[in-house]
C-alpha cells in the first residue's frame, strides 16, 4: 500500500493598518481590555461598518504577490454563529465571491519545488479575545471568561490553499515563504506567537491514490508547532490506517506541551453559518488602474530575491534561501555588499557567526549592534591580511558585545597581524636558531616540520604573524623556494 | 409547507432561543402557515433572474485608514453591570 | 388655533418672530402629553427635563441673535429605534430596557443641529416588527381617533403623538410600511424616503436592506421640511447616497397638470376594504381634476411582494438581532447559567417578545442549509422582478398610487394572535421597500370616522415630485378632521 499525505492550509494574517477594518479604533496590539473599542466594533445597536480602503489595498497586494486574479466585483457576506468573542454574533467576511482567487506560491524545497495553489485570498474582520479564568487558564475547566474586544474588527486577510502540500516539511516551508511574502509587502506583523499570523490545516492520508478522511487541525502557534502537529497527525492517521481502523472527519486541537492533537468537542457548535450578502456594505469593484498600480509597485518578493542572490552574488542555494527568508536579513546583506567586499564572504559571516550571535542574544537583525558597514570593515581587515580569519571571529564577537567598529577594536587591542616581512624575518631567524632539529627536518623536506615551525612563529608573535608571509619566509630560508 | 418540531428545535438552537414545549408547538404551527404562504414564490420562474440584495447602484464605499477616538472603558462597558476591570464577564464557554 | 394644533413650520415662524418662546412651546406640548398620554400612550420615555433645558438654550441663542437652527425650538418626537446619546433607547423591547446609548444617531444629531427639541422617545412594535404597536414590551399605543383601536405600526407611537397633538411632528422608520401604515391609520402624513437618502447610522437595524428613517407630520410642507433636515450623505453609513439635495419645500408648487399617474391594480382592488376603496377612488378622481392623467397599471410581480418580504426581512433580522446576547449591553437573564450557551438561550428567550422570536426563527430557517435557495435566494429574485416592474412603470408614469393600507385602524387584539393576517396589513406598502423607492401616505378622508391613507410612489430620488403631487392633493382634499380626545 502506498500512503500519501495531503495537506491544505487556511491562514489568517492580521493586516497592519492604523485603524480597524470597519471603524476608526486603533488596530495595534495590546492595551488594557476594551480600550480600543467603539459602538461599531462593540456591535452596539444602530452602528454600521465602513470599509477601510487600506485593508482592501493590502489584501489586493497580497493577492497579487500570490499570483491571484482580482475579482472584478466582490461582495461581503455575513457568517452567522454565536460566540462570546464576536460582538455582533456574525463575522463580516467573504463567501462565494471573494476579493481574489486562483493563485499559487512555489516553495523551494532545495532539491525540488512545491507549487502550492492558492484557492482564494479574501478579507474579513477579526474577533475579540476571551481570557479564561479558573485553575488552568485554559478554556476547559475555566470558571468564567472575560471578553476583550480590542482585537475585534482588526482586518484579516484569509488565504486558503489547495490541498497541494505533501508533508509537514512542505507545510512549514510554505508558511515560512508566505510569512516572508507578507513581511516583504510590509502589510502584516506576522507574529505567530502574538496571533497576528495564524494557521489551520486540513490533513488526510490517501491510500493508493484514494482520498482519505479530512481532519482539521487548529491551534498551531509557531512554525515549530505547525511542523510537529502535522508530523504527529500524519503518523496518527497512518497508524490508524495500518491498523485497519477508521478515521472520522473532525476538528482536532494541537496541544503543544503534550505534543498531541485532541478532538475538539464542543456542544455549542452547530455548523450552519447561514451566509448571506452583508446588506450594510456595497460591492467592491476595484478600478483596473488601481490594480495595475499596485501590481507595478509591488516590492521585490522573497522568491525573486532568492534567485537574484544566487545569480547576482553567486550565493549557494541554502545561504540565499536563508538570507532572503527574512527581509531585514536580506537588506542587511545587501547593505554590507555595498561596502565593496565579497558577497560570498559577507553572506557566510551573516549566515554563520552573526546569525548565531543574534539568536543567542535574541536580538532581531534590525537591532544588530554590528552595522552592515562594520561587517564590511571586518571582511576588509581579513582580506587585507590585517587580521586572520580566526582573529576576525573574536573581533566580531567583541563588536557585537560592545558595539565598537572592528577597525577600532583591532587598533585598541593591537591585534593587527605582523605582515611586514622585515619585522617577521627577525622572528623567523630566531625560531630557526632555537630549533635546529626541526630546521633540518624541513631542509630534508619533511612536511610536518613546516607546521611545527609555523606554530613556533605564531607563539612568539602571540598569533599575530601573517601566516602566509611567515610561511614564505620559512620556506625561503630553509628550502630555498617559496 | 409543514415543518416539524425537530426543525423548530434546530432553528431555535441556531438562533439561541430557549423554547418551552408549548412555544415549540405554537411556532411550528405559525411558521408552517407563513412558509406555506411564502411557498407561492417558488412557483415563479426565476431561472434567468439575478438576485437583488441591494437596490442601490453604489460600489466602492471606503474610508481612509485614519484613527477616530475610541470610547472610554467606562463608556464601553457602562451598559454591562457584569463587567469586571474593563472586560465583559461571561459564564464558562466549555 | 391652539399651538398644539399648528404645523411645525408655523410654530417655527412664531418662535422666530418672537411671538412665543421655545420654552413656552415646549411647556405647552409637555402639558398636552401630561393630559392625554394616559389614554394614548404614544411615548415610552418622555424627555421633559431635557426638552425644557434644550428649549431654554434655544431661547438664549435667539436672545443673543444667534440663528438657533432652521427649526429652533420646534418640538419633535423620535421613534425609540433611533439612538440618543445619554437618553434611554429601548426599541420597545425588554432586551434594551434602560439601555443608554453612547452615541446619537445621525438623524438625531441633524434634528438637534436644526434646533428642534426632542420631547421623548415614541412607542413602537418591538424592534420595529409589527403593524399595530401591540408588540411593544411597554404596552400598546392607542389610536387617538378611537382608543380601542391600534394606531398601526411599527411607528405607531410617532403617528399617535402627532395625531394627538403630543408633538407637531415626529421621526419614524419604515421597513415594510412602518411609517406609511400608521400615518394612514392616524390621519397624518408619512414619507418613506429613497433607500440611502437618509442615514441609517444609529437606526437600530431590523432589515438593513429595507430600513429607512422618515418624517411623520401633519402637513406635506412639514414633511418636505423635515426631510430636508434629515436627508443627505453620511460617511458613517456605507449605503448613504452622496450628492447635493434638492429644495424639498421649494418643490411644492402645487402644479401637477400634465403628469401621469398609474393606479396599481395589484394594490388597490382585491382585499381592500370597501370604505378604503371608496375614499381611494374619490382621491384618484380629484387627481384627475388637478390635471393628472390616471390609468390602471398592472405590476404582476407585486402579487409576491408580501411573501418575498416575509423571507428577506426576517432573514436579515435574524442576523441583526443576534448581537442581543447579554454580553456587552442590554438584558441578561438573572441567576446562574451553567455556561455561556445557556446564558444566551435564556437571555434571548426572556428578553425578546413573541413576534420578534417568531421572525428570528423564520429568518433563521430561511437562511439555513437546505432552504436558502428555495426561500432566501428565490425571494431576492422576486425582488429583482419587483424592481423591474417599477422600472417599467417609470417609463410610463410620473408616480404610482394606491391605498396605503387595505383597512382603517383595526381593534386592539384583533389580529395579534394571527401573524399571517397581521402581515397582510403591509401588502400595499411592501413593494416600495423591496425596490428602495420613495413613497408617501397622506390622509384622504374618513371611513366610519377613521382616517384613510392615500399612497403616492415615485422613482428613486424623486421625492420632490412625490411631495408635490401629495401637496396638490392635500390642498384639493382639504382634510381637516381631528380626533377628539
Ligand atoms: Mg476566516
Ligand atoms: Zn471601533
Short mmCIF file of N, CA and C and ligand atoms in Angstrom, two decimals, chain A residues 20 23-25 36-42, chain B residues 70, ligand 2:
data_model
loop_
_atom_site.label_atom_id
_atom_site.label_comp_id
_atom_site.label_asym_id
_atom_site.label_seq_id
_atom_site.Cartn_x
_atom_site.Cartn_y
_atom_site.Cartn_z
N UNK A 20 -9.00 49.92 12.46
CA UNK A 20 -9.63 48.62 12.24
C UNK A 20 -10.32 48.55 10.87
N UNK A 23 -14.03 50.46 11.48
CA UNK A 23 -14.19 51.63 12.36
C UNK A 23 -12.84 52.28 12.57
N UNK A 24 -12.83 53.41 13.27
CA UNK A 24 -11.61 54.17 13.43
C UNK A 24 -10.78 53.83 14.66
N UNK A 25 -11.10 52.72 15.35
CA UNK A 25 -10.30 52.33 16.51
C UNK A 25 -8.94 51.82 16.06
N UNK A 36 -9.70 49.93 23.10
CA UNK A 36 -9.71 50.29 21.67
C UNK A 36 -11.02 49.82 21.06
N UNK A 37 -12.10 50.35 21.60
CA UNK A 37 -13.43 49.94 21.11
C UNK A 37 -14.33 51.14 20.92
N UNK A 38 -15.35 50.94 20.11
CA UNK A 38 -16.33 51.99 19.83
C UNK A 38 -17.67 51.31 19.53
N UNK A 39 -18.73 52.08 19.29
CA UNK A 39 -20.02 51.44 19.02
C UNK A 39 -19.96 50.42 17.88
N UNK A 40 -19.12 50.69 16.87
CA UNK A 40 -19.08 49.78 15.72
C UNK A 40 -18.45 48.44 16.10
N UNK A 41 -17.24 48.48 16.69
CA UNK A 41 -16.55 47.21 16.94
C UNK A 41 -17.07 46.54 18.20
N UNK A 42 -17.94 47.21 18.96
CA UNK A 42 -18.62 46.54 20.07
C UNK A 42 -19.98 46.02 19.63
N UNK B 70 -11.57 56.30 20.35
CA UNK B 70 -12.34 55.17 20.88
C UNK B 70 -13.13 55.65 22.09
ZN1 LIG D 2 -14.17 50.54 16.94
#
